[in-house]
C-alpha positions as MATLAB code, in Angstrom:
seq = 'MAAKGRRTCGGRCRPASAAPFCRRNMFKPMDYVVIVAGGKGTRMGASVPKQFIPVGGLPVLMRTINRFKEYDGSLKVILVLPREQQDYWRKLCADYRFEADYAIADGGATRFHSVMNGLALIPDDADGVVGVHDGVRPFASVDVIRRCYEAARTAKAVIPVVPVVDTLRRIDGEGVTVTVPRSDYMLVQTPQTFDIRLLKQAYAQPYCDGFTDDASVVESLGGRITLVEGNRENIKITTPFDLSVAGALV';
ca = [
       1.782   -1.058  -19.495;
      -1.574    0.645  -19.304;
      -4.105   -0.173  -16.623;
      -6.925   -2.389  -17.832;
     -10.573   -1.863  -17.082;
      -9.982    1.188  -14.892;
     -13.086    2.463  -13.232;
     -14.167    4.149  -10.062;
     -16.146    2.576   -7.297;
     -16.832    3.256   -3.677;
     -19.841    2.671   -1.551;
     -21.705    4.180   -4.499;
     -20.306    3.022   -7.838;
     -19.819    5.634  -10.561;
     -19.955    4.986  -14.306;
     -16.873    3.412  -15.876;
     -16.500    6.467  -18.120;
     -16.206    8.876  -15.174;
     -12.837   10.532  -14.589;
     -11.001    8.849  -11.684;
     -10.416   12.079   -9.771;
     -11.238   15.731  -10.436;
      -9.245   18.441   -8.708;
     -11.302   21.460   -7.692;
      -8.217   23.556   -6.989;
      -5.520   23.019   -9.581;
      -2.979   24.915   -7.432;
      -3.458   22.875   -4.268;
      -1.420   19.674   -3.936;
      -3.511   16.526   -3.656;
      -2.336   13.406   -1.868;
      -3.119    9.808   -2.808;
      -2.635    6.309   -1.495;
      -2.446    3.215   -3.702;
      -3.560    0.234   -1.622;
      -2.450   -3.022   -3.214;
      -4.543   -6.069   -2.311;
      -3.792   -8.887   -4.705;
      -3.298  -11.790   -2.318;
      -4.936  -15.174   -2.858;
      -4.613  -16.401    0.743;
      -2.528  -19.481   -0.119;
      -0.385  -19.301    3.034;
      -3.435  -18.438    5.102;
      -5.210  -21.627    4.020;
      -8.501  -19.715    3.992;
     -11.450  -20.062    1.633;
     -11.303  -16.364    0.734;
      -8.333  -14.082   -0.003;
      -6.677  -12.819    3.165;
      -7.628   -9.181    2.554;
     -11.312  -10.132    2.879;
     -11.047  -12.091    6.141;
     -12.839  -10.346    9.031;
     -10.788   -9.153   11.993;
     -12.794   -7.899   14.919;
     -15.960   -7.998   12.822;
     -14.632   -6.059    9.814;
     -12.703   -7.317    6.739;
      -8.993   -6.532    6.834;
      -9.087   -4.379    3.700;
     -11.886   -2.186    5.073;
      -9.847   -1.617    8.236;
      -6.881   -0.584    6.103;
      -8.893    1.932    4.083;
     -10.500    3.321    7.244;
      -7.091    3.917    8.823;
      -5.989    6.118    5.924;
      -9.282    8.010    5.968;
      -8.738    8.516    9.705;
      -5.412   10.157    8.872;
      -6.955   12.434    6.212;
     -10.553   12.268    5.076;
      -9.666   14.089    1.832;
      -6.949   11.576    0.879;
      -7.651   10.039   -2.540;
      -7.669    6.256   -2.220;
      -6.889    3.960   -5.145;
      -7.605    0.310   -4.479;
      -5.886   -2.270   -6.676;
      -7.635   -5.639   -6.806;
      -7.500   -8.579   -9.222;
     -10.437   -8.270  -11.590;
     -11.791  -11.662  -10.537;
     -12.055  -10.465   -6.906;
     -13.824   -7.178   -7.546;
     -17.401   -8.494   -7.633;
     -16.836  -10.265   -4.327;
     -15.411   -7.051   -2.864;
     -18.469   -5.077   -3.976;
     -20.708   -7.655   -2.322;
     -18.723   -7.288    0.897;
     -19.106   -3.510    0.697;
     -22.878   -3.938    0.380;
     -23.031   -6.501    3.205;
     -21.033   -4.307    5.578;
     -22.519   -1.028    4.295;
     -18.986    0.176    3.612;
     -19.266    3.550    1.891;
     -15.712    4.891    1.731;
     -14.945    6.706   -1.511;
     -12.171    5.262   -3.660;
     -11.138    4.472   -7.219;
     -10.409    0.919   -8.279;
      -7.817   -0.467  -10.702;
      -7.160   -3.996  -11.910;
      -4.321   -5.952  -10.370;
      -1.393   -6.893  -12.587;
       0.778   -9.955  -13.083;
       3.160   -8.784  -10.329;
       3.032   -6.260   -7.523;
       5.055   -3.912   -9.735;
       2.400   -4.018  -12.441;
      -0.396   -3.647   -9.884;
       1.155   -0.477   -8.494;
       1.708    0.789  -12.030;
      -1.979    0.269  -12.803;
      -2.935    2.159   -9.676;
      -0.607    5.054  -10.495;
      -2.213    5.316  -13.938;
      -5.334    6.701  -12.240;
      -3.395    9.714  -10.934;
      -3.176   12.650  -13.386;
       0.293   13.026  -14.896;
       0.458   16.657  -13.785;
      -0.581   15.892  -10.207;
       1.343   17.711   -7.502;
       1.520   16.081   -4.091;
       2.507   12.894   -2.282;
       1.438    9.339   -3.070;
       1.723    6.460   -0.640;
       1.803    2.791   -1.584;
       0.493    0.435    1.073;
      -0.097   -3.280    1.523;
      -3.818   -3.947    1.797;
      -3.202   -6.487    4.565;
      -1.470   -4.016    6.876;
      -4.467   -2.544    8.729;
      -2.533   -1.428   11.813;
      -0.222    1.289   10.497;
      -0.707    3.995   13.109;
      -2.098    7.377   12.112;
       1.104    8.936   13.497;
       3.248    6.766   11.223;
       1.097    7.539    8.183;
       1.323   11.260    8.948;
       5.075   11.020    9.499;
       5.556    9.330    6.123;
       3.477   11.862    4.179;
       4.939   14.916    5.845;
       8.522   13.719    5.426;
       7.938   12.964    1.730;
       6.988   16.590    1.026;
      10.656   17.491    1.309;
      12.565   14.184    1.187;
      10.595   12.900   -1.874;
      11.039    9.196   -1.010;
      10.263    7.881    2.483;
       9.749    4.461    4.054;
       8.820    3.468    7.635;
      11.126    1.007    9.383;
      11.517   -0.727   12.729;
      14.724   -2.125   14.252;
      15.647   -5.792   14.044;
      15.447   -7.393   17.487;
      16.493  -10.973   16.670;
      20.030  -12.140   15.970;
      20.765  -12.415   12.250;
      23.052  -14.865   10.465;
      24.204  -14.652    6.849;
      24.534  -17.857    4.790;
      27.136  -17.914    2.016;
      27.039  -20.016   -1.140;
      28.705  -22.965    0.592;
      26.303  -23.045    3.536;
      28.700  -21.410    5.973;
      26.920  -19.032    8.346;
      28.148  -15.990   10.207;
      26.483  -13.575   12.613;
      25.986  -10.074   11.197;
      25.431   -6.855   13.194;
      21.681   -6.393   13.472;
      22.245   -2.653   13.909;
      23.130   -2.617   10.193;
      19.602   -3.702    9.231;
      16.039   -2.460    9.551;
      12.666   -4.090    8.838;
      10.741   -2.229    6.162;
       7.014   -1.501    6.336;
       4.448    0.459    4.357;
       3.109    3.028    3.525;
       6.066    4.018    1.397;
       5.535    7.623    0.322;
       6.885    9.556   -2.634;
       6.619   12.689   -4.656;
       3.984   11.734   -7.243;
       6.023   12.645  -10.300;
       9.092   10.822   -8.985;
       7.161    7.588   -8.419;
       5.444    7.803  -11.804;
       8.839    8.266  -13.448;
      10.228    5.286  -11.541;
       7.340    3.039  -12.583;
       7.852    3.967  -16.224;
      10.944    1.717  -16.118;
      10.850   -1.856  -17.432;
      10.106   -4.469  -14.783;
      13.058   -6.065  -12.986;
      13.095   -9.067  -10.627;
      15.122   -6.966   -8.202;
      12.143   -4.698   -7.520;
      11.034   -5.975   -4.124;
       9.180   -2.840   -3.047;
       8.520    0.703   -4.208;
      11.707    2.054   -2.651;
      13.781   -0.371   -4.731;
      12.055    0.891   -7.887;
      12.912    4.500   -7.009;
      16.463    3.548   -5.997;
      17.033    2.105   -9.465;
      16.689    5.685  -10.775;
      19.317    6.848   -8.319;
      16.799    8.122   -5.794;
      17.768    8.427   -2.143;
      15.440    6.849    0.423;
      14.734    8.498    3.772;
      13.813    6.329    6.769;
      11.250    7.244    9.396;
      10.128    5.371   12.492;
       7.382    2.791   11.921;
       5.253    0.983   14.490;
       5.574   -2.643   15.623;
       1.851   -3.258   15.338;
       2.003   -2.569   11.596;
       2.167   -6.262   10.731;
       1.475   -7.790    7.341;
      -1.251  -10.407    7.760;
      -0.223  -13.432    5.689;
      -0.486  -16.489    7.978;
      -2.934  -17.887   10.555;
      -0.518  -16.767   13.284;
      -0.614  -13.203   11.939;
      -4.407  -13.390   11.997;
      -4.295  -14.370   15.675;
      -2.021  -11.417   16.432;
      -4.355   -9.122   14.484;
      -7.281  -10.276   16.593;
      -5.391   -9.252   19.708;
      -4.619   -5.811   18.247;
      -8.233   -4.862   17.491;
];
């Protein structure tokens, strides 16, 4: 499925016909991050999508982009937004004088298709690491981002995780529950980082309902996933409670 209406836009918009990214040094690996921000804010109960809600005086999505630029100012950012939200986003950028450089791709029918559209902006012969990150996770630490990218240079497929601290119970088909060892489970975060060619190959597969994140897409090809330590503050902001926590983290 090809990306629709691909174009580049940052603080200064470029013409729709411009190439998404040009590599000055064809022999130097280039890293990317695809930031997926397709939420509608239904669970938040807000009048605007959750990625646009201000936290500490700055919209969540701007905080997320800034965190990746803090990790590496040369990182190529691809922002995936539903087409109907892009004009509002550009207005926010003007209002907040947000001038980060990025490319923009249209969101798809599912997260899978949104990521696929974002990946379409990366040259097929690109050599490097690509991360995929939830737009409403603005508190991934720079150390965690660095850990994910560096590990992916050799491991090829890396995800950050944190331990489960609550007791877990499994429910069977008849409603019977049983405690399971929480040491057998980890909570998965983003950014999930991959060798670019591996992730592009994985997203060339047909869509499957079992694809819950990027790691599951790569696993379906037989890829092995490496775990690295995440950070507790790297919450996904989806509810009013999460928004309250985010305010305390700023």
